[in-house]
Short mmCIF file of C-alpha atoms in Angstrom, two decimals:
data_model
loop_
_atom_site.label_atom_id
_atom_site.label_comp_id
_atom_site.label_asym_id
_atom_site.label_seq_id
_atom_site.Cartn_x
_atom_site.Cartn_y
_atom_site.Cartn_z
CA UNK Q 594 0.00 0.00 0.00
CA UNK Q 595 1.06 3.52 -1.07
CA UNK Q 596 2.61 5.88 1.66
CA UNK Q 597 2.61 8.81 -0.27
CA UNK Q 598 0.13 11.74 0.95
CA UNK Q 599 -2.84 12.40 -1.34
CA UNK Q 600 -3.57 16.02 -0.37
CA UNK Q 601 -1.54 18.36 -2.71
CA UNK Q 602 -1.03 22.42 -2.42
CA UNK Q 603 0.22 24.17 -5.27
CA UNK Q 604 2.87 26.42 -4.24
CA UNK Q 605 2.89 28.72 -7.58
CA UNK Q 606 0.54 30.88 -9.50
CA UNK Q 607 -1.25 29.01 -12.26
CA UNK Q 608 -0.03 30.24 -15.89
CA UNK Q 609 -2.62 33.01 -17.99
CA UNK Q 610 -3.75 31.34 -20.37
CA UNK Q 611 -5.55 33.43 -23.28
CA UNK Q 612 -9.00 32.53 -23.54
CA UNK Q 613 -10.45 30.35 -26.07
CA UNK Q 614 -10.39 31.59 -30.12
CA UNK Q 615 -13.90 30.57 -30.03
CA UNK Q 616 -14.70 33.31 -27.55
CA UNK Q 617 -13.15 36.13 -28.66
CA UNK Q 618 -12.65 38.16 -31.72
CA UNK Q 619 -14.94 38.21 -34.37
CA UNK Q 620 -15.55 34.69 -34.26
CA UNK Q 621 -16.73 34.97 -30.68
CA UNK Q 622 -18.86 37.89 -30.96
CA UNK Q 623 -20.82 36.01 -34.11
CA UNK Q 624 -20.59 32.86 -32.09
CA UNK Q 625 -22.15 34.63 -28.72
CA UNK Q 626 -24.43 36.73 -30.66
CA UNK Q 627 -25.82 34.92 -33.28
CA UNK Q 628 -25.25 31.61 -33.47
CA UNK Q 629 -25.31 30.41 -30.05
CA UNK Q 630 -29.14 30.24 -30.06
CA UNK Q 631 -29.54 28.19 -32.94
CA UNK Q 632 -26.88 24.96 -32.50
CA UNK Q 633 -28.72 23.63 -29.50
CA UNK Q 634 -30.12 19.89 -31.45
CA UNK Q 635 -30.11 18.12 -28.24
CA UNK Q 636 -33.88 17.43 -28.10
CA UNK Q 637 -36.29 17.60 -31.36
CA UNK Q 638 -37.90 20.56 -29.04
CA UNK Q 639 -34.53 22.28 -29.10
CA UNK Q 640 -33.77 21.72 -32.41
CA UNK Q 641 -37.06 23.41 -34.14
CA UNK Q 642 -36.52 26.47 -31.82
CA UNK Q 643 -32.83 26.61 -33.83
CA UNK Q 644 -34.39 26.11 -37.23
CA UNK Q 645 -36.59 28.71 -36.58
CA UNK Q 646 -34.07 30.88 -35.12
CA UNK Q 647 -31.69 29.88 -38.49
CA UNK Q 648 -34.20 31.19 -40.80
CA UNK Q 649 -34.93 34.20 -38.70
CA UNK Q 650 -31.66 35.27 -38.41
CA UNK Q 651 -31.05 34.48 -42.01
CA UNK Q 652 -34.33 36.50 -43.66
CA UNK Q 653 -33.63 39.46 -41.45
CA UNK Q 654 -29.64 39.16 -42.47
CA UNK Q 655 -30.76 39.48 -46.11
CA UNK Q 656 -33.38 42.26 -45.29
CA UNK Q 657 -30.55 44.48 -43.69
CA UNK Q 658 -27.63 43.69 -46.25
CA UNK Q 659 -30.18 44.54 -49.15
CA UNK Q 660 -31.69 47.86 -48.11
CA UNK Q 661 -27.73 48.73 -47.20
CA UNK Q 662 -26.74 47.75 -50.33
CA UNK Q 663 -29.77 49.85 -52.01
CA UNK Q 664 -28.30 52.99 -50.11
CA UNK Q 665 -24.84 52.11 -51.10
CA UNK Q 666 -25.67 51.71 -54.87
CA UNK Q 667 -27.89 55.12 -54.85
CA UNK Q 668 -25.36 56.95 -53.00
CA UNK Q 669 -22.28 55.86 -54.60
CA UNK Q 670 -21.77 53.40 -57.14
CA UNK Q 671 -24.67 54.91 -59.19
CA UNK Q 672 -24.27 58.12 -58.45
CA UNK Q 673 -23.19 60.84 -61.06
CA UNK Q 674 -20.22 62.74 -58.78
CA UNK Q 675 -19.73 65.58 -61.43
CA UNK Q 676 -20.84 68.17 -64.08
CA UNK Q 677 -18.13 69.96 -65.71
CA UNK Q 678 -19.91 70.91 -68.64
CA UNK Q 679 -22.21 72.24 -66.57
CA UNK Q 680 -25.43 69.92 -68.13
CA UNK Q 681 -27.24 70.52 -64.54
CA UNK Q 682 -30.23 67.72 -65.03
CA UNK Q 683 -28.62 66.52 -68.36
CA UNK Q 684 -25.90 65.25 -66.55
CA UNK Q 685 -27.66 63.33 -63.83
CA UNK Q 686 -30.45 62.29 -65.97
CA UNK Q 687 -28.35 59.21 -67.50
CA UNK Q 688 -27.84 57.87 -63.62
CA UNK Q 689 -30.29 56.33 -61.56
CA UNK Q 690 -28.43 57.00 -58.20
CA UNK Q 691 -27.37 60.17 -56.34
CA UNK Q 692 -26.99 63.60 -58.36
CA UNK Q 693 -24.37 65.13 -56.54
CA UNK Q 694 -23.70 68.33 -58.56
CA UNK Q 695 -27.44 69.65 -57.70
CA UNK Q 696 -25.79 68.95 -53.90
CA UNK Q 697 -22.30 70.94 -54.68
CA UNK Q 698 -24.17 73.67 -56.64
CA UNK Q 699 -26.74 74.20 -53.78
CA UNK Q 700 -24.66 73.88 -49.99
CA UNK Q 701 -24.18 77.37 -49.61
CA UNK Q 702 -27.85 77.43 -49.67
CA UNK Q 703 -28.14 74.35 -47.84
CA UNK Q 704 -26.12 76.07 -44.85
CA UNK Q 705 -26.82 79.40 -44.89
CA UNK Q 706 -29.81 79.89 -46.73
CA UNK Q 707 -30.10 83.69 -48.64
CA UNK Q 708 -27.36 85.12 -46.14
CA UNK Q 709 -25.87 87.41 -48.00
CA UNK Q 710 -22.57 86.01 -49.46
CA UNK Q 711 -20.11 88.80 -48.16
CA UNK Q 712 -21.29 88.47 -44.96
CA UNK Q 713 -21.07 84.63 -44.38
CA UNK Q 714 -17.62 85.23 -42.58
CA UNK Q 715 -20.27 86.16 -39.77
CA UNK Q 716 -21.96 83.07 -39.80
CA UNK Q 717 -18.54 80.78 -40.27
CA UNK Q 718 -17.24 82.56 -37.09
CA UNK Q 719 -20.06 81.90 -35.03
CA UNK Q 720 -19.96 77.89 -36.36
CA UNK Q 721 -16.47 78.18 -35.27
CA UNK Q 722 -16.51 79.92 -31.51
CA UNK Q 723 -19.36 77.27 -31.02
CA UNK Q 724 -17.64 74.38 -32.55
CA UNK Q 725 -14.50 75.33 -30.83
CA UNK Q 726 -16.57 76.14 -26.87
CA UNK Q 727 -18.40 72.65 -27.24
CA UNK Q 728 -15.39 70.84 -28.24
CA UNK Q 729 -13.18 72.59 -25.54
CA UNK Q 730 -16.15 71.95 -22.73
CA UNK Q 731 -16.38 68.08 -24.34
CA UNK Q 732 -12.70 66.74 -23.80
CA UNK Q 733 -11.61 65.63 -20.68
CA UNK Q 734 -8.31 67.53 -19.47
CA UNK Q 735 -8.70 70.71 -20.98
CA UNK Q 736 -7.61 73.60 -18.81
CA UNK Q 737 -10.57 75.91 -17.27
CA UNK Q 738 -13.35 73.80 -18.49
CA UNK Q 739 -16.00 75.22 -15.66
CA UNK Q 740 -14.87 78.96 -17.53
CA UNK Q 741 -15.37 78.14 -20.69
CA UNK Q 742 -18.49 76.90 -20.35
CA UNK Q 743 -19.67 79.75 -18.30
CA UNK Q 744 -18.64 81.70 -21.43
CA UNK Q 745 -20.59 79.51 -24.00
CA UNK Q 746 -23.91 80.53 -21.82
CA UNK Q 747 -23.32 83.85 -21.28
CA UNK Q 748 -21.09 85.07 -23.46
CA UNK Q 749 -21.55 83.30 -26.68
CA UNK Q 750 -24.85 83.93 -27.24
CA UNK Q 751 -24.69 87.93 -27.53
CA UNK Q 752 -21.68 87.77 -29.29
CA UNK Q 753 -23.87 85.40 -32.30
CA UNK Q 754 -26.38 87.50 -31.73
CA UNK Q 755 -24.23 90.59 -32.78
CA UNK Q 756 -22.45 88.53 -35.42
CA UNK Q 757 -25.46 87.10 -36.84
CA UNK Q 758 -27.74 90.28 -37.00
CA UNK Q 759 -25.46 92.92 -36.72
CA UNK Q 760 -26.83 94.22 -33.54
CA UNK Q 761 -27.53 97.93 -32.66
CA UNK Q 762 -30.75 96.58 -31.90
CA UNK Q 763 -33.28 99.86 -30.74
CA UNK Q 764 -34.39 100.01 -27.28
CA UNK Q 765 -37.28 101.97 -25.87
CA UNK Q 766 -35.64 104.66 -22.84
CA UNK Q 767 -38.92 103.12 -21.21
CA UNK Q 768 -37.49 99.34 -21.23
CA UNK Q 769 -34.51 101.05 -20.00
CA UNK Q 770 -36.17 102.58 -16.74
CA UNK Q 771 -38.24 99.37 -16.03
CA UNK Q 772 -35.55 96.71 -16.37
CA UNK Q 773 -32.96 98.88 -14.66
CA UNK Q 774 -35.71 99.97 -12.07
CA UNK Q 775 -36.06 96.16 -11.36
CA UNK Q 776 -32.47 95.12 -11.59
CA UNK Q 777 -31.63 97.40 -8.59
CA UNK Q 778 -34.54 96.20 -6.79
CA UNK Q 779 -33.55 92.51 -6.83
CA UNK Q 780 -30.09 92.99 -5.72
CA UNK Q 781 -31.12 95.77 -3.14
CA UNK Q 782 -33.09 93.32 -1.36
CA UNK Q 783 -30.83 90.43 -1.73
CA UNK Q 784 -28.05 92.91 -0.18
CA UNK Q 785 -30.58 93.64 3.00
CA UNK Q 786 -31.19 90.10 3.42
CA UNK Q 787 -27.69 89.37 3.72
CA UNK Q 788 -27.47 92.04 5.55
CA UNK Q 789 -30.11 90.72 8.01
CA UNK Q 790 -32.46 93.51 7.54
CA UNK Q 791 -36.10 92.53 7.06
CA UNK Q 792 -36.21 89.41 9.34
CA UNK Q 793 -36.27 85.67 8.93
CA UNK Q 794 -39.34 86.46 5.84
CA UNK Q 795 -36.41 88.42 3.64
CA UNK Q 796 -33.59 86.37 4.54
CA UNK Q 797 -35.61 83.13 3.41
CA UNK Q 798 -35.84 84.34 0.19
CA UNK Q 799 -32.37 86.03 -0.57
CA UNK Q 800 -31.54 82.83 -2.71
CA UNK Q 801 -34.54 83.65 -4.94
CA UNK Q 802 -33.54 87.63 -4.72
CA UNK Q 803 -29.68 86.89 -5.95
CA UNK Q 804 -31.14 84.70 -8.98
CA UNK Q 805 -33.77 86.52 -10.45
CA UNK Q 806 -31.81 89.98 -10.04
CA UNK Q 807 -28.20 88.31 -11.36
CA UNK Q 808 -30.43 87.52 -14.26
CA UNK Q 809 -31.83 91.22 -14.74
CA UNK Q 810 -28.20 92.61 -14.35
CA UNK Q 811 -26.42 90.01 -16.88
CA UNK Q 812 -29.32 90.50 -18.93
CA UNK Q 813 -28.81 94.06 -18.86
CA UNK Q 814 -25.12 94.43 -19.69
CA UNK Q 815 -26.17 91.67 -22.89
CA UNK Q 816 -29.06 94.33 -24.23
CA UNK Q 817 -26.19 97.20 -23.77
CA UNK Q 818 -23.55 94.89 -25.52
CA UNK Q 819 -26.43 94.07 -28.20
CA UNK Q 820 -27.73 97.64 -28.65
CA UNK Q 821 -24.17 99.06 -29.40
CA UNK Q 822 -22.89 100.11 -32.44
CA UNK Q 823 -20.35 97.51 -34.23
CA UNK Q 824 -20.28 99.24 -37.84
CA UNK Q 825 -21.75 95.59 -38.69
CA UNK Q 826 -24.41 95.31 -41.82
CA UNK Q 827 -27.59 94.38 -40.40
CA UNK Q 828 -29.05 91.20 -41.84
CA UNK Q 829 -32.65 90.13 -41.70
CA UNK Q 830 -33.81 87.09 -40.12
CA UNK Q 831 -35.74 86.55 -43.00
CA UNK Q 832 -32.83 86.12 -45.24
CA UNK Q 833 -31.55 83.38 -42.49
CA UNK Q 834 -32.18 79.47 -43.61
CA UNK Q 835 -31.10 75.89 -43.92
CA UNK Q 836 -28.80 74.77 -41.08
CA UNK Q 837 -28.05 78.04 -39.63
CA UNK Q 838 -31.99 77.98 -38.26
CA UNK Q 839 -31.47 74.46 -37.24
CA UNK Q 840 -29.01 75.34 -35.00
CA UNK Q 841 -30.17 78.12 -33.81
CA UNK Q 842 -33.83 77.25 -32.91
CA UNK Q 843 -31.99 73.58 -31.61
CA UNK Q 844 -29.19 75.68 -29.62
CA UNK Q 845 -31.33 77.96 -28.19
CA UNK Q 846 -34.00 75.41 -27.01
CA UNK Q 847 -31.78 72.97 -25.46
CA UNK Q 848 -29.53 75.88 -23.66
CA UNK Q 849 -32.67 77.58 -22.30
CA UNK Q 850 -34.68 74.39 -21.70
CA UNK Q 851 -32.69 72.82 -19.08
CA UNK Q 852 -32.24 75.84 -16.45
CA UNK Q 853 -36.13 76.38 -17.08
CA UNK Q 854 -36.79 72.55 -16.65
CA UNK Q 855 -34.75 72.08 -13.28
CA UNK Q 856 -36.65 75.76 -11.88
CA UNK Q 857 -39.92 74.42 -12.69
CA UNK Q 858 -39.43 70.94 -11.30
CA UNK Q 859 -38.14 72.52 -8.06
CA UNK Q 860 -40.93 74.45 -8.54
CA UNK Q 861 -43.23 71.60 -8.67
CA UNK Q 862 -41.89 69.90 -5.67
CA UNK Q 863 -41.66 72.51 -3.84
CA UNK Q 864 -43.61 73.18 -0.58
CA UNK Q 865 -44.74 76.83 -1.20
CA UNK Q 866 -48.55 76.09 -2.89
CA UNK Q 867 -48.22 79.21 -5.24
CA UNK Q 868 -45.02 78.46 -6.44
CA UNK Q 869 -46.05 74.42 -6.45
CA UNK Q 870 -49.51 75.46 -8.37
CA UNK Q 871 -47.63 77.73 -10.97
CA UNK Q 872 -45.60 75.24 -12.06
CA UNK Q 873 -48.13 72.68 -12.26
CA UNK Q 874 -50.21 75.13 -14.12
CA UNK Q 875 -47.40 76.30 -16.53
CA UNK Q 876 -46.07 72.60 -17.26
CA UNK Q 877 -49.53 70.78 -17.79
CA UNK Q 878 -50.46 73.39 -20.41
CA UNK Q 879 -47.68 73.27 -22.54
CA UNK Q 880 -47.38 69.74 -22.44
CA UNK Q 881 -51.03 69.57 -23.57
CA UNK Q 882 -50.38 71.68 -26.37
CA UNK Q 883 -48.60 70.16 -30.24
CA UNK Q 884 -45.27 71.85 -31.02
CA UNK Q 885 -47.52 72.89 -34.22
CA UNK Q 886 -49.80 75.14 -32.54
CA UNK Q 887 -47.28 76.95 -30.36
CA UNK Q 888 -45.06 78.02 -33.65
CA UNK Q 889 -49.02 78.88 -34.75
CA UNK Q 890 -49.96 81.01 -31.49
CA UNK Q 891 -46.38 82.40 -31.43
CA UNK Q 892 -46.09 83.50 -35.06
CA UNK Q 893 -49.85 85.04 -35.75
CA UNK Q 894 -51.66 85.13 -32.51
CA UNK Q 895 -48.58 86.64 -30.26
CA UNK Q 896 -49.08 89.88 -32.32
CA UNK Q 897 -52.36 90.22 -31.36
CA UNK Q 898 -51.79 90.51 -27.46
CA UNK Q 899 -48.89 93.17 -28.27
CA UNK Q 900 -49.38 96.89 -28.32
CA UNK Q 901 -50.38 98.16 -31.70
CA UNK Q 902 -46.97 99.37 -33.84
CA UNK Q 903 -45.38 96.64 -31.59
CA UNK Q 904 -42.87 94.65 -34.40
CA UNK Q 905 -41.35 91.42 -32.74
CA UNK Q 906 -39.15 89.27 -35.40
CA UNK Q 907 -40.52 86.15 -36.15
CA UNK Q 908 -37.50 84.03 -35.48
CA UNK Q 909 -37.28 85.32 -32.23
CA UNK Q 910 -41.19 84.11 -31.37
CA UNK Q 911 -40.25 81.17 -33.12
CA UNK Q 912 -37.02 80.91 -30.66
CA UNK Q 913 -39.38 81.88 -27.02
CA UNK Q 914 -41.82 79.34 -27.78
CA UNK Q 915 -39.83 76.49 -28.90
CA UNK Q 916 -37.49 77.15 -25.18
CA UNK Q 917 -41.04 77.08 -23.25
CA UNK Q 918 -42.51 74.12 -25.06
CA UNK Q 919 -39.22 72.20 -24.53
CA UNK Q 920 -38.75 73.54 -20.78
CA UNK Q 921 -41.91 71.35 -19.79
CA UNK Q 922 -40.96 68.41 -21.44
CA UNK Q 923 -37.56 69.04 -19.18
CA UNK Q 924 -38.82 69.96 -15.94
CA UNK Q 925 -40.78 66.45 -15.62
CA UNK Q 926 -37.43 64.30 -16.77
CA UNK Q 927 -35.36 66.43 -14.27
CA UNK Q 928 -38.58 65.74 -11.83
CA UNK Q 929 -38.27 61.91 -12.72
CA UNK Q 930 -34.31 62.47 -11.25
CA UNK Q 931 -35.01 64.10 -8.01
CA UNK Q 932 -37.76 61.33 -7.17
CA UNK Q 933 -35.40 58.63 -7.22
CA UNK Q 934 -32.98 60.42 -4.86
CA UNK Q 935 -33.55 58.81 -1.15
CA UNK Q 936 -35.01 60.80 1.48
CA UNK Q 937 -31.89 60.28 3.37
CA UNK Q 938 -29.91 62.23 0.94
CA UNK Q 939 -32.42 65.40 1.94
CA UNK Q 940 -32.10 64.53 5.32
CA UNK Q 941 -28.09 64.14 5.68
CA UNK Q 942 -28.20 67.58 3.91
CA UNK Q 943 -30.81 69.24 5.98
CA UNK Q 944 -28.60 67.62 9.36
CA UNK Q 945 -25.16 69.37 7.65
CA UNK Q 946 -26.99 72.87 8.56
CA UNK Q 947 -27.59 73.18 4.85
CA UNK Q 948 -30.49 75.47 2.96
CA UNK Q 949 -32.34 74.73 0.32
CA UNK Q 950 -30.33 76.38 -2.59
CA UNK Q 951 -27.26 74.88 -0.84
CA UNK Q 952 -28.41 71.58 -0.31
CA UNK Q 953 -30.21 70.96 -4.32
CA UNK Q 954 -26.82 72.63 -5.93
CA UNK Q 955 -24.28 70.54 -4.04
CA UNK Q 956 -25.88 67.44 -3.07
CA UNK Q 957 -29.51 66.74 -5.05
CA UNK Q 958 -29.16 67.79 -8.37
CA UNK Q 959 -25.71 66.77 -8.84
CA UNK Q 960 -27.31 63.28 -8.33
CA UNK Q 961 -30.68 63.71 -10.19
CA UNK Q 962 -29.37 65.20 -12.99
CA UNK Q 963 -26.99 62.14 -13.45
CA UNK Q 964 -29.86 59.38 -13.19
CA UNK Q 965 -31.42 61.26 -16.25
CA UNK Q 966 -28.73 62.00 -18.47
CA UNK Q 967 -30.92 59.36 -21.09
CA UNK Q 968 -33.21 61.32 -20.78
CA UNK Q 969 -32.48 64.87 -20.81
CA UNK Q 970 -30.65 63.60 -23.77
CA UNK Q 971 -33.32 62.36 -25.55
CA UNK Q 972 -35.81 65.10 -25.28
CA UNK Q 973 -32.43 67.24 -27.04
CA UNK Q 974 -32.62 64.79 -29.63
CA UNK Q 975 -36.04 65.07 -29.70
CA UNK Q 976 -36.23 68.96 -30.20
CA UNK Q 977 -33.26 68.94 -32.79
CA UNK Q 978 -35.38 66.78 -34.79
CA UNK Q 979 -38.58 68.98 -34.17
CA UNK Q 980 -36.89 72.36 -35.55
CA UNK Q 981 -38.17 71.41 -39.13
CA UNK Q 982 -41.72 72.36 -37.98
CA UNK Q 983 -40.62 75.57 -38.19
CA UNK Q 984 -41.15 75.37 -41.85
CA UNK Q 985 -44.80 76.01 -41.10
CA UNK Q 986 -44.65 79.29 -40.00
CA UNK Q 987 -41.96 80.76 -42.93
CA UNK Q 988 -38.92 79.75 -41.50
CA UNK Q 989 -36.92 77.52 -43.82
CA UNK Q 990 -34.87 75.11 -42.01
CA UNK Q 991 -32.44 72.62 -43.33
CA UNK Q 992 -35.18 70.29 -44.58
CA UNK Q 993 -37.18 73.68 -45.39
CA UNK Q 994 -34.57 74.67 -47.29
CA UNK Q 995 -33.77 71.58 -49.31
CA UNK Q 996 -37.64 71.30 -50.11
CA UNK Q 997 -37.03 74.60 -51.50
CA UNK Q 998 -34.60 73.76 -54.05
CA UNK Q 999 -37.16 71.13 -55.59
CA UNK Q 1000 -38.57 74.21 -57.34
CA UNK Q 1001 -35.54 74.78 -58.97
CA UNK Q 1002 -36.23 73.38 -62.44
CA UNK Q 1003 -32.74 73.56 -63.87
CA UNK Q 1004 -31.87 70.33 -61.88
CA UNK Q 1005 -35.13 68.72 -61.85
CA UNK Q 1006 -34.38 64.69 -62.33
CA UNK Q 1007 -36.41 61.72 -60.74
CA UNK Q 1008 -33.23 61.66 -57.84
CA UNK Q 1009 -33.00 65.12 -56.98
CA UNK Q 1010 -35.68 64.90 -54.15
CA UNK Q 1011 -34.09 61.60 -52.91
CA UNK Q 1012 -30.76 63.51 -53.36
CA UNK Q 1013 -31.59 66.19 -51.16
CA UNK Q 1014 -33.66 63.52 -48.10
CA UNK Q 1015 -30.37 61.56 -48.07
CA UNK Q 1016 -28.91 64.91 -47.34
CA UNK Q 1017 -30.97 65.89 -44.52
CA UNK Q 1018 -30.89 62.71 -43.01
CA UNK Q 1019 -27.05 62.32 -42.88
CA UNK Q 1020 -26.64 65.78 -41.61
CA UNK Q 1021 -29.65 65.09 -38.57
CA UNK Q 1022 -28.12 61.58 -38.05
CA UNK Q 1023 -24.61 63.02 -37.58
CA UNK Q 1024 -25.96 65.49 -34.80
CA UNK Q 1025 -28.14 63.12 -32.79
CA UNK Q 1026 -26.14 60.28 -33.36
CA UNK Q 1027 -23.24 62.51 -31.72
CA UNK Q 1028 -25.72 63.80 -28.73
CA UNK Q 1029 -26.17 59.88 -28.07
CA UNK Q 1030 -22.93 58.51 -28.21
CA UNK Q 1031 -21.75 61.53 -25.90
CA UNK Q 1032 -24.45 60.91 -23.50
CA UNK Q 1033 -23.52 56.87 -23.32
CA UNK Q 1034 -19.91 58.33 -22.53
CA UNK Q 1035 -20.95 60.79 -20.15
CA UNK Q 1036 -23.38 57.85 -18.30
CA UNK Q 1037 -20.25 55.45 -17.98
CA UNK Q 1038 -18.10 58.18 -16.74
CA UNK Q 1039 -20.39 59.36 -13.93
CA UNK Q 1040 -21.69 55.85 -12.73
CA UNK Q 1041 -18.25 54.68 -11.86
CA UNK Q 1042 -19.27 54.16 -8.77
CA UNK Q 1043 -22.59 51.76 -9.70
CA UNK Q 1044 -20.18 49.50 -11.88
CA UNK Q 1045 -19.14 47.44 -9.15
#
């Protein structure tokens, strides 16, 4: 009989081994993915379900790789690519895919709409500061990212503004008294609540005081900086189309929605029943109203409430309604966020000695406005897409504007409206497809701490 001990300890680490070829790799993903579900013949129940999941997989293989195919024949390998004889239609009329000379001899108008050539400089510089701002704000270890994003929302804007119109925009002396009038006002009482004049009442509301009358001052110095003088040309709104709207109405909507959206859920949640019912009021009615018939009440039936003589440009309508309508839709996915906070969170705040505006900016929203970074997201996407109902009220759009070329009978074909769709769509595919992929980024980045 043996002596020898049975029990054995191994007294070095066992050797990485790469994983299997089957499991990584292309072969792996197709093998985890696809085919996994139908190799399972074990049983003659088991081995239907793979049959059926074989000619599943197979019909809705073909279905994809054809209607790619059909965009990559249109687009490219039947597409006419030039016209140096300059033919126009004559040239694309032979092909049965993409005309892209009636695209080459139409982007200026696709991006700027009737802006007046000289002055596109204007519009390139503003595509640049705001190309350059989000970029800068986007990438992770750039220097004084907080600044420059305090810039892109303050800043920015009035400087487009003045690039875009011109500025030396006319202001009533009257505006002048009544904004200034209130400006001082806010901040006067903010400074006695600090101050500790006016009791516990005042000093409860100093948060509210230092807001609202920041606002009225900042907006004040942008109406001076707008209202000066820059020797610029002024250019009509009117003459503004194609993707300059599209960013503009999209820009303004998503900038302005989300500060609006977090007030007015605050507002909604908060314990005050005026503030609580305004809120309520303000976000049920503009969620029960279609995009449609804001741009409608905004465009035609705004001008009736004004005084008489009153002129108020029709972009700019366009722009206020699109920033309310959107602000709703915020203010209950920002609501969604701060429901899902704990109480606990509210209480370990409240036990730190903190207030209210304390306690939301450092500890609440921080975490709210995390849980619904889908969503806050997706109603972006959401109004980027919905600019091109702004065609109904005059304003031509990118899609507006492409429509617009249709009429153009010089390159009238049988492709030149698919032409100009597959246009559109790359361009809005590009943006939200870019809004998404940063979002999934941004998720991943600020749920480190849920990964485990």
């Amino acid at each position: 009989m043996s002596t020898q001990p049975l029990a054995y300890v191994r007294t070095d680490d066992a050797p990485v081994l790469p994983p299997p070829p089957g499991e990584i790799g292309i072969r792996g993903w197709l093998w985890k993915y696809l085919f996994s579900s139908m190799s399972n013949f074990s049983t003659p129940a088991t081995s239907v379900i793979s049959v059926l999941m074989m000619i599943a997989t197979v019909s809705i293989s073909y279905f994809l790789l054809s209607q790619i195919w059909t965009v990559v024949n249109f687009a490219f390998v039947n597409a006419t690519w030039s016209d140096p004889e300059g033919l126009k239609r004559e040239a694309c009329m032979p092909n049965p895919g993409a005309c892209w000379p009636y695209v080459m001899a139409n982007w200026k108008v696709f991006i700027y709409g009737r802006y007046p050539d000289p002055e596109v400089w204007r519009v390139n510089t503003v595509y640049g500061l705001g190309a350059l701002g989000i970029a800068w704000m986007m990438i992770e270890g750039m220097p004084k990212r907080p600044l420059v994003a305090l810039l892109m929302l303050t800043v920015f804007p009035v400087v487009a503004f003045v690039l875009l119109t011109g500025g030396h925009i006319e202001i009533g002396l009257g505006f002048w008294i009544f904004w200034l009038t209130m400006t001082v006002v806010l901040l006067g009482l903010w400074a006695a609540a600090k101050a500790g004049v006016g009791g516990e009442a005042l000093e409860a509301f100093s948060g509210f005081f230092m807001v609202v009358g920041g606002f009225f001052a900042g907006f004040a110095v942008a109406l001076a900086a707008m209202s000066y003088d820059f020797g610029l040309v002024h250019i009509e709104t009117a003459l503004w189309g194609g993707l300059l709207v599209t960013l503009v109405v999209a820009v303004t909507g998503i900038v302005a929605s989300l500060p609006l959206g977090i007030m007015l859920a605050l507002g909604r949640r908060s314990t005050l029943p005026i503030i609580k019912i305004l809120s309520i009021i303000f976000i049920e009615f503009w969620r029960g109203v279609p995009l449609i018939t804001v741009l409608f009440m905004s465009s035609v039936m705004l001008p009736l409430f004004l005084p008489e003589g009153t002129d108020f440009d029709k972009l700019l309508r366009a722009l206020i309604g699109v920033a309310l309508f959107s602000s709703a839709y915020m203010a209950e996915v920002v609501r969604g966020g701060l429901q899902a906070i704990p109480k606990g969170q509210y209480e370990g705040a409240m036990a730190m000695g903190l207030r209210f505006w304390p306690m939301m900016g450092l500890i609440i929203l921080p975490q709210a406005l995390t849980l619904v970074i889908p969503g806050i997201v997706n109603t972006f996407i959401g109004l980027f897409k919905d600019t091109t109902l702004v065609l109904i009220i005059g304003l031509f759009d990118l899609l507006g504007q492409i429509n617009l070329t249709f009429s153009d009978s010089s390159w009238s074909t049988p492709v030149q409206s698919q032409t100009g769709y597959l246009v559109a769509a790359s361009i809005f595919w590009i943006f939200c497809f870019s809004m998404s992929r940063y979002s999934i980024y941004m998720e991943k980045r600020l749920h480190r701490g849920h990964e485990r």
